[in-house]
Short mmCIF file of C-alpha atoms in Angstrom, two decimals:
data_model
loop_
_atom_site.label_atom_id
_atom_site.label_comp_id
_atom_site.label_asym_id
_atom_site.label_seq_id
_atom_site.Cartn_x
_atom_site.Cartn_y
_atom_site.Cartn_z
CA UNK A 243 0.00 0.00 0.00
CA UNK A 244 1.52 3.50 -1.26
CA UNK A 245 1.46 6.23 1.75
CA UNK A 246 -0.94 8.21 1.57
CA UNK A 247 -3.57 5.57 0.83
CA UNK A 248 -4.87 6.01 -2.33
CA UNK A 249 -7.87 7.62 -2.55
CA UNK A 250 -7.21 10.01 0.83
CA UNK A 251 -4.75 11.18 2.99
CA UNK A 252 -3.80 10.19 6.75
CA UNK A 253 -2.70 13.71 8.19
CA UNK A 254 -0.78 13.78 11.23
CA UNK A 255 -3.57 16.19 13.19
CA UNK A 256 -6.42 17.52 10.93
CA UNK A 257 -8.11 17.19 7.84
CA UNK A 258 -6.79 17.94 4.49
CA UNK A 259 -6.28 21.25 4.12
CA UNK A 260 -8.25 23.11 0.99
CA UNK A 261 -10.65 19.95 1.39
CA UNK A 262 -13.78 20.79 -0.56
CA UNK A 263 -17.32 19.01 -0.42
CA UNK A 264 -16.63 17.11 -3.66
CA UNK A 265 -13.60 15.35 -2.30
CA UNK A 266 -13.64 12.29 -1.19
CA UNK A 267 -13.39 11.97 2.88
CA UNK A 268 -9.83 11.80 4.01
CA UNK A 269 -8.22 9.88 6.91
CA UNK A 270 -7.40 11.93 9.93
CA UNK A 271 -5.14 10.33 13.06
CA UNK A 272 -5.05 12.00 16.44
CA UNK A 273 -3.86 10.80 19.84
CA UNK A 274 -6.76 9.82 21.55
CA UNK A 275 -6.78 12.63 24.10
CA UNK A 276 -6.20 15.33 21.38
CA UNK A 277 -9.24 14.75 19.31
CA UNK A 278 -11.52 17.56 18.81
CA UNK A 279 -14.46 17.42 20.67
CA UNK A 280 -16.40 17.89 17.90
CA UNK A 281 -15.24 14.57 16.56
CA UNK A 282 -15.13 12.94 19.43
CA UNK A 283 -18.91 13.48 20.09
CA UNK A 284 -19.68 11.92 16.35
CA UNK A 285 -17.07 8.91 17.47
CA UNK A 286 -19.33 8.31 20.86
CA UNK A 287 -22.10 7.96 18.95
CA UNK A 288 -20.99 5.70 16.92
CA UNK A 289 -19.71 3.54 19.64
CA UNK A 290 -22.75 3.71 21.13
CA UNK A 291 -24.88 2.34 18.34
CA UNK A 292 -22.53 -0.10 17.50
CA UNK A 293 -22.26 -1.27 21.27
CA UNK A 294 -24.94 0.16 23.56
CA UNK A 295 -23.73 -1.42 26.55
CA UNK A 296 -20.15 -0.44 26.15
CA UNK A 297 -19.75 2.70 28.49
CA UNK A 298 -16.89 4.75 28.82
CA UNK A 299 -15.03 3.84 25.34
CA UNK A 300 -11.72 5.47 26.38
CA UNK A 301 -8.85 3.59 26.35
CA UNK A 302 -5.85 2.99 29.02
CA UNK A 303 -3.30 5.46 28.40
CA UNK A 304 -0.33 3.29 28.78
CA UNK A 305 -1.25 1.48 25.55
CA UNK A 306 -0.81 4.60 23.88
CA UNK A 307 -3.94 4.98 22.52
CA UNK A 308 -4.33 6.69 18.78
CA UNK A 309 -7.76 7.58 16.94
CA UNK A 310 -7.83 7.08 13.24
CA UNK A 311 -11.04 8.73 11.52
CA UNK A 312 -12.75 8.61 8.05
CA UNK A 313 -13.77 12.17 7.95
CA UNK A 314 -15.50 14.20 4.86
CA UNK A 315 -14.39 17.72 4.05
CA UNK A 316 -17.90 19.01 5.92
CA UNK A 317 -16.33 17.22 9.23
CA UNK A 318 -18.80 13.82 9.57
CA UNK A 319 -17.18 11.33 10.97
CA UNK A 320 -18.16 8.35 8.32
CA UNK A 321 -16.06 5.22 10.33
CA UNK A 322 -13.46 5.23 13.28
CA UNK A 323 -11.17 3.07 15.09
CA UNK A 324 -8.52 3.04 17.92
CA UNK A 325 -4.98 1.79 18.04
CA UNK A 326 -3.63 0.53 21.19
CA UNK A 327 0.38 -0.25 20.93
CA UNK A 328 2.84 -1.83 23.73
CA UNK A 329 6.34 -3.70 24.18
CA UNK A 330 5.54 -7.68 24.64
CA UNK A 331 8.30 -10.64 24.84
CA UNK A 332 7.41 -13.23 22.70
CA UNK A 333 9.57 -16.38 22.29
CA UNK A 334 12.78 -14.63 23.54
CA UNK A 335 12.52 -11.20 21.64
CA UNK A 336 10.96 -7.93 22.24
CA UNK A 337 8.64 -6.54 20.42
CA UNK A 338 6.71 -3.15 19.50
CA UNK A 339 3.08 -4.40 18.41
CA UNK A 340 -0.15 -2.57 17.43
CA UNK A 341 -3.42 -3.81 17.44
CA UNK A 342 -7.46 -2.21 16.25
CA UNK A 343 -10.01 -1.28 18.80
CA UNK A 344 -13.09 0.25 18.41
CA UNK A 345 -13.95 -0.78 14.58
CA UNK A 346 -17.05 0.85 13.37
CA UNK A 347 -18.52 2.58 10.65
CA UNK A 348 -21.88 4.51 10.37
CA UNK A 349 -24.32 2.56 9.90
CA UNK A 350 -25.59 4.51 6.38
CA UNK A 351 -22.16 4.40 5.42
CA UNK A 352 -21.87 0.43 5.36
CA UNK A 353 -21.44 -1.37 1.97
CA UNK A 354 -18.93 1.52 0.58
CA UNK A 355 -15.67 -0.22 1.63
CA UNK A 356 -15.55 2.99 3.95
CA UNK A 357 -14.62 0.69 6.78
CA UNK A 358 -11.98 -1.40 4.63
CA UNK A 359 -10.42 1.24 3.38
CA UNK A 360 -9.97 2.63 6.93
CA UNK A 361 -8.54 -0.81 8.53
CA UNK A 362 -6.28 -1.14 5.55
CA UNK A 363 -4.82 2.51 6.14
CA UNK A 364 -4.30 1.34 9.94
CA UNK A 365 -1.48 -1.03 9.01
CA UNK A 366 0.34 1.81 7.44
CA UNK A 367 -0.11 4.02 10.02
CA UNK A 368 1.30 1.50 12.84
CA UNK A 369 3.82 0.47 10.69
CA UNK A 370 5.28 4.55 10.23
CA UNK A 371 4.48 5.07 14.39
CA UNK A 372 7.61 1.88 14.94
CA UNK A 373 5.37 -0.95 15.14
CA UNK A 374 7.39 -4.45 14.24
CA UNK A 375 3.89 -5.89 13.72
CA UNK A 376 0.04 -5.23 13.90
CA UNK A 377 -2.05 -8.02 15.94
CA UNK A 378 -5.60 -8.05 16.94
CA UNK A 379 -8.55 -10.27 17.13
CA UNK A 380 -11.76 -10.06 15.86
CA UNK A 381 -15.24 -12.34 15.72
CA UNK A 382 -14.62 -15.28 13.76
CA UNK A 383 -17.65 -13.90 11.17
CA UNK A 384 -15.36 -10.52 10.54
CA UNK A 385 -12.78 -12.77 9.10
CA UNK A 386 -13.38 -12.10 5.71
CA UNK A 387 -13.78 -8.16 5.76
CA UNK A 388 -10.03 -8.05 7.25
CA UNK A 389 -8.48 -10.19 4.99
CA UNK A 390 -9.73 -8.18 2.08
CA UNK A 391 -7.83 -5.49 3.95
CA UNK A 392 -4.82 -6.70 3.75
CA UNK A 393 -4.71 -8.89 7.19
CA UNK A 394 -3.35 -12.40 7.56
CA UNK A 395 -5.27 -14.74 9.82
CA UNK A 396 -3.13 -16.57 12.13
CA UNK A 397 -4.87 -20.14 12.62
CA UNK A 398 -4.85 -21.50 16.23
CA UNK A 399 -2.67 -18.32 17.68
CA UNK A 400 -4.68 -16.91 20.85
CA UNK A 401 -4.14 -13.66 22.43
CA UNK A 402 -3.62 -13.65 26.24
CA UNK A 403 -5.41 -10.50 27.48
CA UNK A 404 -6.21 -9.54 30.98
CA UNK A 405 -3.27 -9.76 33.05
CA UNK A 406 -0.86 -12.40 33.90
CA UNK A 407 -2.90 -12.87 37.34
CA UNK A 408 -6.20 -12.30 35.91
CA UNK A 409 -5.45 -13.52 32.34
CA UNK A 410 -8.34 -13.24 29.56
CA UNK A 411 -7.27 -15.24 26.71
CA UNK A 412 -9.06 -15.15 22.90
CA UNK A 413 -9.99 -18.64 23.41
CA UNK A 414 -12.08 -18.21 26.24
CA UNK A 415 -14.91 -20.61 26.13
CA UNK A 416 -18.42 -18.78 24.64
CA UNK A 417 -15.73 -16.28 22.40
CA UNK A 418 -15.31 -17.14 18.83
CA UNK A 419 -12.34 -15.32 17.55
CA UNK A 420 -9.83 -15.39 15.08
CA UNK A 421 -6.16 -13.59 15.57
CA UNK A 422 -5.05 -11.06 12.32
CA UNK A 423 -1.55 -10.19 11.91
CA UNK A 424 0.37 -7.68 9.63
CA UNK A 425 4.65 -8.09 10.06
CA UNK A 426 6.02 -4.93 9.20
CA UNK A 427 9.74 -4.42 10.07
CA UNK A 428 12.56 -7.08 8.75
CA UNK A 429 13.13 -8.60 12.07
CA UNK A 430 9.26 -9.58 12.57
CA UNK A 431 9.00 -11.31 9.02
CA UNK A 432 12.06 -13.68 9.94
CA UNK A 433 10.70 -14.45 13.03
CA UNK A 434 6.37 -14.73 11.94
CA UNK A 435 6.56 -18.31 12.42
CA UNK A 436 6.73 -17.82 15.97
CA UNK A 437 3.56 -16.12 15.92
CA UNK A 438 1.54 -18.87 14.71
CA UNK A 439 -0.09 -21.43 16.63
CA UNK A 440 1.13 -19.10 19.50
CA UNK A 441 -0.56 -18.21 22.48
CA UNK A 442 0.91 -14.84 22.88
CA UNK A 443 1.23 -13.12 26.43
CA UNK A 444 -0.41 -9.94 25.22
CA UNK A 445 -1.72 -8.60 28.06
CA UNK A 446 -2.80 -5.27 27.80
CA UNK A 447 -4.43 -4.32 31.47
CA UNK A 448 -7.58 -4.23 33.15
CA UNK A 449 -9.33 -1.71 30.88
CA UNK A 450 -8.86 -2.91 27.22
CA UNK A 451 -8.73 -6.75 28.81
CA UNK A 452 -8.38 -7.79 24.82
CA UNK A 453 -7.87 -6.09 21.42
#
């Protein structure tokens, strides 16, 4: 994928300048406690249609937390999701990983590849903010929308969320998840055979218990 997605643009704070109505919406990135309110109201409501029950959708500020946004040049927020990022040890090495939160599109927007286009632009954008790879799960019937883009399933890796004395792994009985990967630096290609059929020691807190 060329940088800036084609298509749009993923500015560092703000919208395209010179945007015009005709354009087509361009992809915005903020740290999560710098977005403006005014898209951060638009982003709550679409968190709560998309998960009623969810409350308070901000995320633990150790993982670093990052908003990305479909916007249009009239400032509607058309999908938005989250990127949470730490350091984990996985089979002897270190690594920087990413992972998606908080997936969701509105719901007249669906259908467009609005929200493809979006998750495919997040793999760039964790890749240029040091990530050595991008990891995340999702429902098992979501499968197909992130491998059209651009996300490898891992088959029978399981994410170990929670914390190490309250862990809450992917595999929980009831869940039915798959893990998605994206390797971005040297190192983490060499080494992605590590990653499958892995249960990997994720754990990201008590807040975001799984991404």
């Amino acid at each position: 994928m060329s940088f800036p997605p084609k298509g749009g643009q993923v500015e560092g704070e703000g919208v395209t300048p010179g945007a015009t109505e005709r354009e087509e919406p361009c992809i915005v990135r903020y740290a999560e406690a710098k977005v403006p309110a005014a898209l951060r109201e638009q982003v709550t409501v679409l968190h709560q249609q998309a998960w009623p029950d969810a409350g308070d959708s901000l995320h633990d500020p150790a993982l670093d937390p990052w908003t990305v946004l479909l916007v249009t040049a009239r400032g509607a927020v058309i999908a938005a999701l989250d990127i949470l990022s730490k350091e984990i040890e996985h089979d002897g090495r270190s690594y920087r990983i990413s992972g998606l939160s908080a997936v969701v599109t509105a719901p007249d927007q669906r259908g467009k590849g609005n929200g493809r286009r979006l998750v495919a632009a997040a793999q760039e954008i964790m890749a240029i903010r040091g990530a050595d790879l991008g990891i995340f799960t999702c429902d098992r019937p979501l499968r197909a929308f992130y491998e059209n883009a651009g996300w490898t399933v891992l088959d029978g890796t399981v994410l170990l969320g929670g914390t190490p004395q309250a862990p809450f792994p992917s595999d929980t009985p009831g869940f039915d998840k798959v893990t998605l990967a994206a390797f971005f630096t040297e190192r983490a290609r060499q080494h992605a055979h590590t990653f499958r059929g892995a249960r990997i020691a994720l754990y990201p807190g008590e807040t975001d218990r799984l991404w």
